[in-house]
CSV table of C-alpha atoms in Angstrom, one decimal:
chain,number,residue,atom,x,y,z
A,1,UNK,CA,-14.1,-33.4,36.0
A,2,UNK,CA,-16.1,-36.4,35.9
A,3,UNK,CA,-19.2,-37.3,34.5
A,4,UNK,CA,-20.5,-38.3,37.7
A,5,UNK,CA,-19.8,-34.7,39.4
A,6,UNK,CA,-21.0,-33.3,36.4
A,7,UNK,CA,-24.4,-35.1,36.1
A,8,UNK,CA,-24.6,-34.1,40.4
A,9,UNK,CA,-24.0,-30.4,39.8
A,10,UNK,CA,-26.1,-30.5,37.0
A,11,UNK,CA,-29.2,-32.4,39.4
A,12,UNK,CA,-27.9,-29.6,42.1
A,13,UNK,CA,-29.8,-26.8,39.8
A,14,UNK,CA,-33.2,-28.3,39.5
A,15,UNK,CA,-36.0,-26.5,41.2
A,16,UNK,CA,-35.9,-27.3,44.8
A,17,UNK,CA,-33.1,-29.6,45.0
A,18,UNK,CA,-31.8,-30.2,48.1
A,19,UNK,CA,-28.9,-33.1,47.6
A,20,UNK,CA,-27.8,-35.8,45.1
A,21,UNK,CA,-25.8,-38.6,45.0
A,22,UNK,CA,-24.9,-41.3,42.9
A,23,UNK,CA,-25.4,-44.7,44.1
A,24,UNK,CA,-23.9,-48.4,42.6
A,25,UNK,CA,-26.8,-50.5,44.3
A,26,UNK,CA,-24.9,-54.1,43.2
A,27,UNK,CA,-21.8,-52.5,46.0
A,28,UNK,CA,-23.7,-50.3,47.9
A,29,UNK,CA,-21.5,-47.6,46.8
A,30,UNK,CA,-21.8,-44.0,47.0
A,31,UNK,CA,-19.6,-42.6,44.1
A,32,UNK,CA,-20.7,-39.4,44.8
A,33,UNK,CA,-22.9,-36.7,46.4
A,34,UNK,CA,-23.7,-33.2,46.7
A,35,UNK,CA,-25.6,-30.6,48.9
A,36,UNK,CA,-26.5,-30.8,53.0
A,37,UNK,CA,-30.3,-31.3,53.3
A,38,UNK,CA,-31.2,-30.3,56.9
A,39,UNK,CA,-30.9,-33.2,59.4
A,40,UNK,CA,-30.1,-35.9,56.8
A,41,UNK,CA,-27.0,-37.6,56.2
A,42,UNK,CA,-27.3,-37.7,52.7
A,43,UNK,CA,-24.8,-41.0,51.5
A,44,UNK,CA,-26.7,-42.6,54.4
A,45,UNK,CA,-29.4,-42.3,52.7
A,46,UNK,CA,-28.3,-42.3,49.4
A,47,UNK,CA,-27.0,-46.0,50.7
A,48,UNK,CA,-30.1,-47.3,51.7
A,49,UNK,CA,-32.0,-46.6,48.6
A,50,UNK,CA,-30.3,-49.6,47.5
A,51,UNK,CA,-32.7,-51.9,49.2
A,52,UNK,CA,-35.4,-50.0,48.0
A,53,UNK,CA,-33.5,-50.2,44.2
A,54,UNK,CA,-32.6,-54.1,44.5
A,55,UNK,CA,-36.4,-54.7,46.3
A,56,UNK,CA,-38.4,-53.5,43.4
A,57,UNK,CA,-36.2,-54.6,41.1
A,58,UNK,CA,-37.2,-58.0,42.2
A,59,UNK,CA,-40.6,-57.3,42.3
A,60,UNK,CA,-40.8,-56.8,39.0
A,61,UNK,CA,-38.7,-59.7,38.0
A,62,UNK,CA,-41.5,-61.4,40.1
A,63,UNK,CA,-44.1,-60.1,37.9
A,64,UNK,CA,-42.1,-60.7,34.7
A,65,UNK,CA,-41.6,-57.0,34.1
A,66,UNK,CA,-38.2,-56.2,32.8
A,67,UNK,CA,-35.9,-53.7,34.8
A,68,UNK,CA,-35.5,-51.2,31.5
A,69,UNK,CA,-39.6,-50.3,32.7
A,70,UNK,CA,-38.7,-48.6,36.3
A,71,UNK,CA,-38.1,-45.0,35.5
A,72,UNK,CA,-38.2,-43.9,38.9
A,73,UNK,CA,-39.1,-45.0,42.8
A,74,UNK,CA,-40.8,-41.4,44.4
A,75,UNK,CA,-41.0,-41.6,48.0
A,76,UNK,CA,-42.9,-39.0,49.9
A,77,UNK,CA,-42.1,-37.6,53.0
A,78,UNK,CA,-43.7,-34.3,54.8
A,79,UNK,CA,-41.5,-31.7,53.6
A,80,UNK,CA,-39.2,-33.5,50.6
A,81,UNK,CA,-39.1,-35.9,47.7
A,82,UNK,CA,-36.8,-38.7,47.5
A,83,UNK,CA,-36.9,-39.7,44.3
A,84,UNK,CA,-34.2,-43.0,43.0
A,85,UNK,CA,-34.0,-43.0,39.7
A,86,UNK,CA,-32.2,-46.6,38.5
A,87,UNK,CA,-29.8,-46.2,35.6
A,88,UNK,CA,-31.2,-49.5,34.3
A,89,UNK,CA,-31.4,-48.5,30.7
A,90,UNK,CA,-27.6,-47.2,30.4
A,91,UNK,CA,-24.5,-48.7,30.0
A,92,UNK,CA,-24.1,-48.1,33.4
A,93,UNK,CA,-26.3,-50.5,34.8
A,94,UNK,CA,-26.2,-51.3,38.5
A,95,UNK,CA,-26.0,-47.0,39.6
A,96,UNK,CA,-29.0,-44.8,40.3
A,97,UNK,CA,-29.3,-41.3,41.2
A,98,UNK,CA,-30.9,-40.8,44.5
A,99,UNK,CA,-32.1,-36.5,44.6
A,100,UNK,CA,-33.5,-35.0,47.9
A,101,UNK,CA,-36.1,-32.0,46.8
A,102,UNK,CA,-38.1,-29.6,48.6
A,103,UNK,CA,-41.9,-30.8,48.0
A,104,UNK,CA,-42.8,-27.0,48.2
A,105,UNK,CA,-40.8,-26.4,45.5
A,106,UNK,CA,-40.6,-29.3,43.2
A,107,UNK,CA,-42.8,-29.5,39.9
A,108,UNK,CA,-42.4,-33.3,39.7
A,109,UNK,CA,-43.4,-33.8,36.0
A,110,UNK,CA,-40.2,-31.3,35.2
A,111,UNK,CA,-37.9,-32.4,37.6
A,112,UNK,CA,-38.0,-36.3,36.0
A,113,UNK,CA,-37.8,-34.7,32.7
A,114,UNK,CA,-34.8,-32.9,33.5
A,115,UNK,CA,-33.4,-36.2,35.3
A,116,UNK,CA,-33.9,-38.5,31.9
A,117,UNK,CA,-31.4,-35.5,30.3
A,118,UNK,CA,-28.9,-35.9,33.3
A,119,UNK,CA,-28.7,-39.9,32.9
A,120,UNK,CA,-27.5,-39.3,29.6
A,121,UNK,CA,-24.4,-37.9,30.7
A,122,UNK,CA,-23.6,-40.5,32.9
């Protein structure tokens, strides 16, 4: 199994996780994903996070901010989280995980902790 599916299935069990995938924003890739969130075509998605990746990226290159600083990029939306979560400070540079969560039942401050642990399997 690889460490890709592994890290996903691992995301899949956080409270109120809806989908996952794994995303290489330099290709606009998605190596991977997991779960059916209602009415979203998760590696759509999951493939246009990559603007969102590459757009702050260059923001904060902008601002002279190096990338190793972005932890995450939370968007809100009425019912879910979309939370992107750049693999800028792994060998891996270039991928970010892109998790769908309920809002209802998401406790944020856990979920990102629980995401640092996942990155390191990747």
């Amino acid at each position: 199994m690889s460490a890709i599916t592994i890290a996903m299935r691992r995301a899949m069990r956080l409270d109120g996780a809806l989908g996952v995938a794994v995303v290489d924003y330099v290709s606009r890739m998605t190596l991977g994903t997991l779960g059916e969130p209602d009415g979203l075509d998760l590696a759509k998605a999951a493939s246009s996070g990559t603007d969102v990746v590459r757009a702050k990226l260059s923001a904060m290159d902008l601002i002279g901010y190096p990338p190793a600083r972005l932890e995450d990029i939370l968007i809100t939306l009425d019912t879910e989280y979309h939370l992107i979560r750049p693999l800028t400070r792994r060998t891996h540079e270039g991928l970010f995980l892109y998790v769908v969560l309920d809002r209802d039942r998401t406790d944020l401050p856990g979920i990102r902790k629980e995401l640092r642990q996942i990155e390191q399997l990747l």
